């Protein structure tokens, strides 16, 4: 490089000497100014020199610099020819353009800046060299070698490019079996700083075993791509072995129940993993005539279990063979362990009972309770418990069976109502029967209880509430709470009537049972006189009855219906050529007006308008239009219907024509 610079400087000095000589000659001979075409040519040549000397171009190599010098020499010779050609031409009085005189020509062609550029250009080019190198790789990481699985992983670590940066990494992978017939390219996934990885599945390579070649190619952002590293992995993934079993756990041996349990523990497969476990089970009685396959249930890490019911094996007793088969995810299946269980499950005994608990004796209530405690069966387990109950009065004429309810560990209970036993008092017999899952049933215990319950009272009411708020639409709600009876409530009724005219409007109402001792009803006042129902005090008597027929009035109360004030003002007749219209003013009712009633007729009954309601009200006034012309004495009756459905006469008017 230094030798090239020295050569360039020497060439430039020669150029300066030649140009200086040419300048002196031109100055002495005072040649004419070059023509415009010539000046343009010289300018073009000068620009070419400048363009070739820009830093950072690819042409800035040593050979190109020499070519530039050669071109410069050619330019110099061409300039001399142009000057000789223009010696005979006259010099214009005024010249425009880049060449003003010979001295200026010399400065333009070989200025100091041009020389500096020619000298410094190679050094500048060295700082801006283009990126022609591929990225570099630090190392390759991979799965355990040899790999026992069909999938292995490769990671290219420390892939870097100092100039343009790494754009992508690819992995060329093939097995050495049959050359590169299974070659496959994988695009690496960037999974960290300068790290690219890929997973390779042997299924993409004909499932070959043996050595695999891995070539890593990297590409930078300048487009440089190439091999940056290689590695190999040996695959030994062909799984030909069945899973292994650590041990078998089972129920107590011999088993006293018809169902026993087996668990295969520690079933593992290092290569493809365990897919399923099956249990082949049969009794030794009559060979394998009862052979049955059970699919194990995975109930923990490497643990598979199953429940075996003797009912699936002709209910045989004696020794049972248990063979455990395991299958891995590669399809390898085989026997991994065996065991035996002896069944002594033939249960001919009924369950046992520890003791019986019962209500206070004697019982003062209509219902007493019995509980059978610690009812057990070691072989098949308890299926159900029943209670046979009857009073000693008249033998077993009131015998009734009750199904016990399991209300705890080995505990079964029942509630007995004396209503189911003719309300008998005295001693009751209670016999407890238990059944196991093998079908064995029998008496497991007895007890007695004296009932001293006598019910001769009607149900009682603990709380009541009659809603005395506004009566909308003539309805009122009556509610009773806390109605109860030892024997049970059969019905609740209410007798209601207005107090003003005795019991002429007495009505009986049945209340509805809402549960939890709550009963209610909705009263319609229209049931007590229609639109002319009583106002003032209403009496309410509540009657209850139990299932034994005990009935009584257990509660009385009353409520008040506020009388309404209804009225109408004057009536006025308007005459035109005929008797046309009537106005009745200021119709009102303290409980609201829902409609107006009127009746119009004369003394001879020649004119009669049927009674009807109207809503032709304007500010409380009634307007009757297009009336027939009467003669004699005419009558107009006006009434209102309030918001409760009660009717009131508010005016009677007479007209004489």
PDB file of N, CA and C in Angstrom, residues 277-283 291-295 320-325:
ATOM      1  N   UNK A 277     -51.960 -49.809  30.715  1.00  0.00           N
ATOM      2  CA  UNK A 277     -51.709 -51.012  31.517  1.00  0.00           C
ATOM      3  C   UNK A 277     -53.014 -51.800  31.589  1.00  0.00           C
ATOM      4  N   UNK A 278     -52.923 -53.094  31.376  1.00  0.00           N
ATOM      5  CA  UNK A 278     -54.091 -53.967  31.419  1.00  0.00           C
ATOM      6  C   UNK A 278     -53.858 -55.090  32.425  1.00  0.00           C
ATOM      7  N   UNK A 279     -54.979 -55.575  32.954  1.00  0.00           N
ATOM      8  CA  UNK A 279     -54.923 -56.657  33.939  1.00  0.00           C
ATOM      9  C   UNK A 279     -55.762 -57.833  33.417  1.00  0.00           C
ATOM     10  N   UNK A 280     -55.118 -58.971  33.245  1.00  0.00           N
ATOM     11  CA  UNK A 280     -55.835 -60.202  32.888  1.00  0.00           C
ATOM     12  C   UNK A 280     -56.101 -60.972  34.177  1.00  0.00           C
ATOM     13  N   UNK A 281     -57.385 -61.217  34.469  1.00  0.00           N
ATOM     14  CA  UNK A 281     -57.766 -61.831  35.749  1.00  0.00           C
ATOM     15  C   UNK A 281     -58.669 -63.036  35.486  1.00  0.00           C
ATOM     16  N   UNK A 282     -58.405 -64.137  36.172  1.00  0.00           N
ATOM     17  CA  UNK A 282     -59.274 -65.312  36.122  1.00  0.00           C
ATOM     18  C   UNK A 282     -59.087 -66.131  37.393  1.00  0.00           C
ATOM     19  N   UNK A 283     -60.113 -66.888  37.720  1.00  0.00           N
ATOM     20  CA  UNK A 283     -60.012 -67.784  38.876  1.00  0.00           C
ATOM     21  C   UNK A 283     -59.418 -69.112  38.406  1.00  0.00           C
ATOM     22  N   UNK A 291     -61.907 -65.806  32.233  1.00  0.00           N
ATOM     23  CA  UNK A 291     -60.880 -64.792  31.956  1.00  0.00           C
ATOM     24  C   UNK A 291     -61.519 -63.463  31.533  1.00  0.00           C
ATOM     25  N   UNK A 292     -61.055 -62.404  32.150  1.00  0.00           N
ATOM     26  CA  UNK A 292     -61.567 -61.069  31.818  1.00  0.00           C
ATOM     27  C   UNK A 292     -60.423 -60.069  31.849  1.00  0.00           C
ATOM     28  N   UNK A 293     -60.431 -59.192  30.825  1.00  0.00           N
ATOM     29  CA  UNK A 293     -59.402 -58.149  30.734  1.00  0.00           C
ATOM     30  C   UNK A 293     -59.948 -56.850  31.317  1.00  0.00           C
ATOM     31  N   UNK A 294     -59.137 -56.216  32.153  1.00  0.00           N
ATOM     32  CA  UNK A 294     -59.494 -54.930  32.755  1.00  0.00           C
ATOM     33  C   UNK A 294     -58.477 -53.874  32.315  1.00  0.00           C
ATOM     34  N   UNK A 295     -58.957 -52.714  31.934  1.00  0.00           N
ATOM     35  CA  UNK A 295     -58.075 -51.592  31.592  1.00  0.00           C
ATOM     36  C   UNK A 295     -57.767 -50.810  32.857  1.00  0.00           C
ATOM     37  N   UNK A 320     -57.210 -66.483  42.602  1.00  0.00           N
ATOM     38  CA  UNK A 320     -57.354 -65.765  41.333  1.00  0.00           C
ATOM     39  C   UNK A 320     -55.960 -65.417  40.808  1.00  0.00           C
ATOM     40  N   UNK A 321     -55.750 -65.629  39.491  1.00  0.00           N
ATOM     41  CA  UNK A 321     -54.519 -65.229  38.831  1.00  0.00           C
ATOM     42  C   UNK A 321     -54.670 -63.798  38.299  1.00  0.00           C
ATOM     43  N   UNK A 322     -53.598 -63.006  38.481  1.00  0.00           N
ATOM     44  CA  UNK A 322     -53.584 -61.611  38.012  1.00  0.00           C
ATOM     45  C   UNK A 322     -52.315 -61.413  37.196  1.00  0.00           C
ATOM     46  N   UNK A 323     -52.455 -61.153  35.894  1.00  0.00           N
ATOM     47  CA  UNK A 323     -51.319 -60.883  35.021  1.00  0.00           C
ATOM     48  C   UNK A 323     -51.405 -59.433  34.541  1.00  0.00           C
ATOM     49  N   UNK A 324     -50.288 -58.738  34.658  1.00  0.00           N
ATOM     50  CA  UNK A 324     -50.247 -57.318  34.301  1.00  0.00           C
ATOM     51  C   UNK A 324     -49.500 -57.158  32.984  1.00  0.00           C
ATOM     52  N   UNK A 325     -50.151 -56.511  32.010  1.00  0.00           N
ATOM     53  CA  UNK A 325     -49.550 -56.234  30.707  1.00  0.00           C
ATOM     54  C   UNK A 325     -49.446 -54.724  30.528  1.00  0.00           C
TER      55      UNK A 325
END
